mmCIF file with all atom_site columns, C-alpha atoms in Angstrom:
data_model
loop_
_atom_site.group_PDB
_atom_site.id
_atom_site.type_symbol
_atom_site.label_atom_id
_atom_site.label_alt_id
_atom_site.label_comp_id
_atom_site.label_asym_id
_atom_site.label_entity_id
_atom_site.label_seq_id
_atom_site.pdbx_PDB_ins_code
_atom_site.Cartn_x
_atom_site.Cartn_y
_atom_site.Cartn_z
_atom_site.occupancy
_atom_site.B_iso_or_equiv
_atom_site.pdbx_formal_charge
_atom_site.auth_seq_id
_atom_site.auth_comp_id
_atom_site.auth_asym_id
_atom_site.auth_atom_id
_atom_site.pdbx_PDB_model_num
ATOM 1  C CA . UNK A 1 1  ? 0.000   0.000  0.000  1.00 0.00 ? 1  UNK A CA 1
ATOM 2  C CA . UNK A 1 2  ? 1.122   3.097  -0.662 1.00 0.00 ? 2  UNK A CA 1
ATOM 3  C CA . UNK A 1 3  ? 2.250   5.996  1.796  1.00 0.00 ? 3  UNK A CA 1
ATOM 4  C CA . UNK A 1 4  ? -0.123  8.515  0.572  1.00 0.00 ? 4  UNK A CA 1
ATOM 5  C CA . UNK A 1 5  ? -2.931  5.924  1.283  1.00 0.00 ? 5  UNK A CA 1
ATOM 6  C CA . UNK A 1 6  ? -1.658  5.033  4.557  1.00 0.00 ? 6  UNK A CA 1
ATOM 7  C CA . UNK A 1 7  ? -1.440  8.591  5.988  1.00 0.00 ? 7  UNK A CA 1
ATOM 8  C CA . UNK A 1 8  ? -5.196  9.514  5.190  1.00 0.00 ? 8  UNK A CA 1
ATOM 9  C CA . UNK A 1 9  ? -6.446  6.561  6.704  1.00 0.00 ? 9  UNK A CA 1
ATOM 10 C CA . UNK A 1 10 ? -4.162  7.246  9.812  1.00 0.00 ? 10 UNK A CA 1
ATOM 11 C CA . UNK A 1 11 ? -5.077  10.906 9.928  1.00 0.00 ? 11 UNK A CA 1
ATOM 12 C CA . UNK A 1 12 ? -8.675  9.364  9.643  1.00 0.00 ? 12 UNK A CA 1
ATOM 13 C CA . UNK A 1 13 ? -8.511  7.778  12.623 1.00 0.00 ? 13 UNK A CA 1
ATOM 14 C CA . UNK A 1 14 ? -6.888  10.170 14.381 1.00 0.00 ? 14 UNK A CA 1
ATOM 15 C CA . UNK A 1 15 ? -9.315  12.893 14.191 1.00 0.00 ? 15 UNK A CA 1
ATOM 16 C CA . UNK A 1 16 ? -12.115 9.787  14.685 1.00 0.00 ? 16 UNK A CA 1
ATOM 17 C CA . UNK A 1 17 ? -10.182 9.740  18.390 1.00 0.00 ? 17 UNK A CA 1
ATOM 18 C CA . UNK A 1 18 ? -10.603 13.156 19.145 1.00 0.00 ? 18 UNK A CA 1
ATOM 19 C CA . UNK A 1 19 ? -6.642  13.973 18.250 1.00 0.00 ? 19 UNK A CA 1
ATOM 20 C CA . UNK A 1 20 ? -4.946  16.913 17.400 1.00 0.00 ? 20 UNK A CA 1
ATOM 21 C CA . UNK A 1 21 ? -1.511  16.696 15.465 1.00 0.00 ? 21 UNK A CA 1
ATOM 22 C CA . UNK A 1 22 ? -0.153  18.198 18.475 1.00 0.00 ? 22 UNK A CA 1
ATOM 23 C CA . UNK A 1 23 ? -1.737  15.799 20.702 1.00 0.00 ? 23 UNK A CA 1
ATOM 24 C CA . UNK A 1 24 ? -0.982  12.501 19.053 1.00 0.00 ? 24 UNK A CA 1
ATOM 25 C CA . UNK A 1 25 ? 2.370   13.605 18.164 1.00 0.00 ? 25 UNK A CA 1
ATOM 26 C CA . UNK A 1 26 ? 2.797   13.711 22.115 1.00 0.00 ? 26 UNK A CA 1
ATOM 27 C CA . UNK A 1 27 ? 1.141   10.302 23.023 1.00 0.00 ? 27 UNK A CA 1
ATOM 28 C CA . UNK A 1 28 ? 3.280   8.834  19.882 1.00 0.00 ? 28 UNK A CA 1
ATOM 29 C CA . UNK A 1 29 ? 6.783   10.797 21.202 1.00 0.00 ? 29 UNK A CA 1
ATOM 30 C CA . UNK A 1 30 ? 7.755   12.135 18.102 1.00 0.00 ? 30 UNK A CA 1
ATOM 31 C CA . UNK A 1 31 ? 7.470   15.284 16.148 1.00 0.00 ? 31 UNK A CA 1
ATOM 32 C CA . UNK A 1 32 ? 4.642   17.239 15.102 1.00 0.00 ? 32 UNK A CA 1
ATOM 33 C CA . UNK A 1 33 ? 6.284   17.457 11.585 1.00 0.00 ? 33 UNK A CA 1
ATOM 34 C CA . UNK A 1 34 ? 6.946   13.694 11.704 1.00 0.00 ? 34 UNK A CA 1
ATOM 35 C CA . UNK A 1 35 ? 3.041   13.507 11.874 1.00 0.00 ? 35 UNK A CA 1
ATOM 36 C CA . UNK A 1 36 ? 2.832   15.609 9.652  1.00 0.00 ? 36 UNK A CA 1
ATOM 37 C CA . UNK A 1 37 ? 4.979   14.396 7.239  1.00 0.00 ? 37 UNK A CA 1
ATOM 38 C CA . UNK A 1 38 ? 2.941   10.515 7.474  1.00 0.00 ? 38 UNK A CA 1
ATOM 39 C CA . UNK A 1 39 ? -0.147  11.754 7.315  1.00 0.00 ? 39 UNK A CA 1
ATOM 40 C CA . UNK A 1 40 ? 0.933   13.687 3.661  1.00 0.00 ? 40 UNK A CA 1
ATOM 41 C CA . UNK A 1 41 ? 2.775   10.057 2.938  1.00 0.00 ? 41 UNK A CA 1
ATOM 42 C CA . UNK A 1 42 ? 6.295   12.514 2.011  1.00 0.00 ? 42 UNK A CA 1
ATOM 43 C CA . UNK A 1 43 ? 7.832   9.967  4.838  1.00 0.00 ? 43 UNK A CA 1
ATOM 44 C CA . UNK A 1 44 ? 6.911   6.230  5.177  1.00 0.00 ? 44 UNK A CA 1
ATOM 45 C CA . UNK A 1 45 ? 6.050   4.991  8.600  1.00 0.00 ? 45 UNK A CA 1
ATOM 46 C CA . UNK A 1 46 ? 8.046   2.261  9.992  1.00 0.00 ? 46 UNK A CA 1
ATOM 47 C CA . UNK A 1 47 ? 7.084   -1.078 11.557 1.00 0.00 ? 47 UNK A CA 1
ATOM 48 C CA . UNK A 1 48 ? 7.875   0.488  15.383 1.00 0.00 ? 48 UNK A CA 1
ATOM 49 C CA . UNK A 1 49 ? 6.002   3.853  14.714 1.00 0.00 ? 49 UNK A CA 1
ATOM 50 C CA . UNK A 1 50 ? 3.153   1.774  12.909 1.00 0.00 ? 50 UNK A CA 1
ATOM 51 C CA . UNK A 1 51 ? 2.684   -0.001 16.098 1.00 0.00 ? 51 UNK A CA 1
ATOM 52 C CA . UNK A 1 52 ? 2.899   2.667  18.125 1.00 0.00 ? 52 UNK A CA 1
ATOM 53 C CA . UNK A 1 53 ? -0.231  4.306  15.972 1.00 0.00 ? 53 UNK A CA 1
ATOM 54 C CA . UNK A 1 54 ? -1.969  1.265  16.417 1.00 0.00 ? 54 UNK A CA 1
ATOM 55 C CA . UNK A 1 55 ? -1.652  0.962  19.879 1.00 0.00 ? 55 UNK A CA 1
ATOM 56 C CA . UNK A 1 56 ? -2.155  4.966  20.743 1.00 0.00 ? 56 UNK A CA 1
ATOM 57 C CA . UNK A 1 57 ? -5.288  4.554  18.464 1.00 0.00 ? 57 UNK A CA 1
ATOM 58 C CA . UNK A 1 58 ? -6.571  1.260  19.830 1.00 0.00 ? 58 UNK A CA 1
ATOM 59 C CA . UNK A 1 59 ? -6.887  0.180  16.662 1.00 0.00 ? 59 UNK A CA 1
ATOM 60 C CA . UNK A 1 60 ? -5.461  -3.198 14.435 1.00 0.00 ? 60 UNK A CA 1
ATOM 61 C CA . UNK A 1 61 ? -2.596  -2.703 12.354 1.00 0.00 ? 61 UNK A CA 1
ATOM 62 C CA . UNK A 1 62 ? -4.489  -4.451 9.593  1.00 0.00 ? 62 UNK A CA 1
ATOM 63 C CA . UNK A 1 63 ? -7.362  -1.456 9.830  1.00 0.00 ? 63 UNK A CA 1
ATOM 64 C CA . UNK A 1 64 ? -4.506  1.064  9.032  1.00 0.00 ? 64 UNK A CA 1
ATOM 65 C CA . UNK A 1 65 ? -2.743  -0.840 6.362  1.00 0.00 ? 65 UNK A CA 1
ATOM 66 C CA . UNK A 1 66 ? -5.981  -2.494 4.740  1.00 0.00 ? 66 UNK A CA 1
ATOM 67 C CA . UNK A 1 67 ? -6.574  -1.792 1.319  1.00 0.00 ? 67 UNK A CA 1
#
């Protein structure tokens, strides 16, 4: 799946949560531009921040990655 596709759905459910960028970037311990960045797909997410999303979101994986 592609990166572009991967950051909407994440941004998706991260405003389904109730998260701001700012917010999510905190709970995930990264950068607000890193957020940024994955949720534009300029940056592909890695296996360890991928989890992390999943488990800040309370969501599977497999719901983020799904095509």
């Amino acid at each position: 799946m592609d990166s572009k596709r991967i950051g909407r759905r994440i941004k998706a459910f991260r405003k389904l949560k109730g998260y701001t960028q700012i917010d999510f970037a905190k709970a995930l311990n990264v950068s607000i531009s890193q957020i940024g960045n994955v949720e534009r797909g300029t940056k592909p997410v890695t296996d360890e921040l991928m989890n992390q999303i999943s488990e800040v979101l309370d969501i599977p994986r497999e719901e983020i990655t799904m095509e």
